[in-house]
Amino acid sequence: MMISSIHKPMEMPMLSDPNRPLYEVKAGLFKGLAHPIRIRILEVLSTAPEASVSELIAATSLEASHLSQHLAVLRRNRLVVADRRGSLVYYRLAYPQVADLLRVARALLGEILETTQRQLVDQGGLPEIPPVSVPA
């Protein structure tokens, strides 16, 4: 039997030209946030006006090369800025709204965890499911 038509995977519609740059910047923002270490770096930076690389190494327990890679992603996505003073480099949040975003994300996570906990507790009230007997 021959198949007369070829099924193509559904393609996402292309974003219109005026909106594409905005969505790319938004995607970059979330890419910058998409790693636990980068979140930790941003949290450290949200508690002080700035932090040196050595302070960030101490706060994250990362090797300098790994920290550097994460900081590069954060810089590229405009979440942090660097300031060199002599042989030291200091980082700070590029925008104070980044700290606000982290606070909102933490509050949302708390609500999600509470909801999940309630759902797990509610599961405890379900009736028992009898085991299936398998003929020998």
C-alpha angles and dihedrals in degrees: 000000000000123000108229099199134041116225114223121204113256110267124215112242113251115252113250113259096251093054100038098083092050093051091046091054090048090050089050090053091054092043088057089053095044099097130066093226092053090049089052091049091051091048090052090049092048091061097056137031089248143342133211122234090253090053090050091049090053093046095048102031089225128143112251093250093054092045089050091055092052092046089052090056091048092049093045090053092046097244097121137024128209129220121193117210111179108306094341128087120206125196131203137171111277091219131019088226088074088071089048090051091052091050092050091047091051092050091048091049090051091053092047091051092048091051091048091049091051090049091051091050090049089054088063090069095058118113118258117265110225117233117258112248112225116208112243 
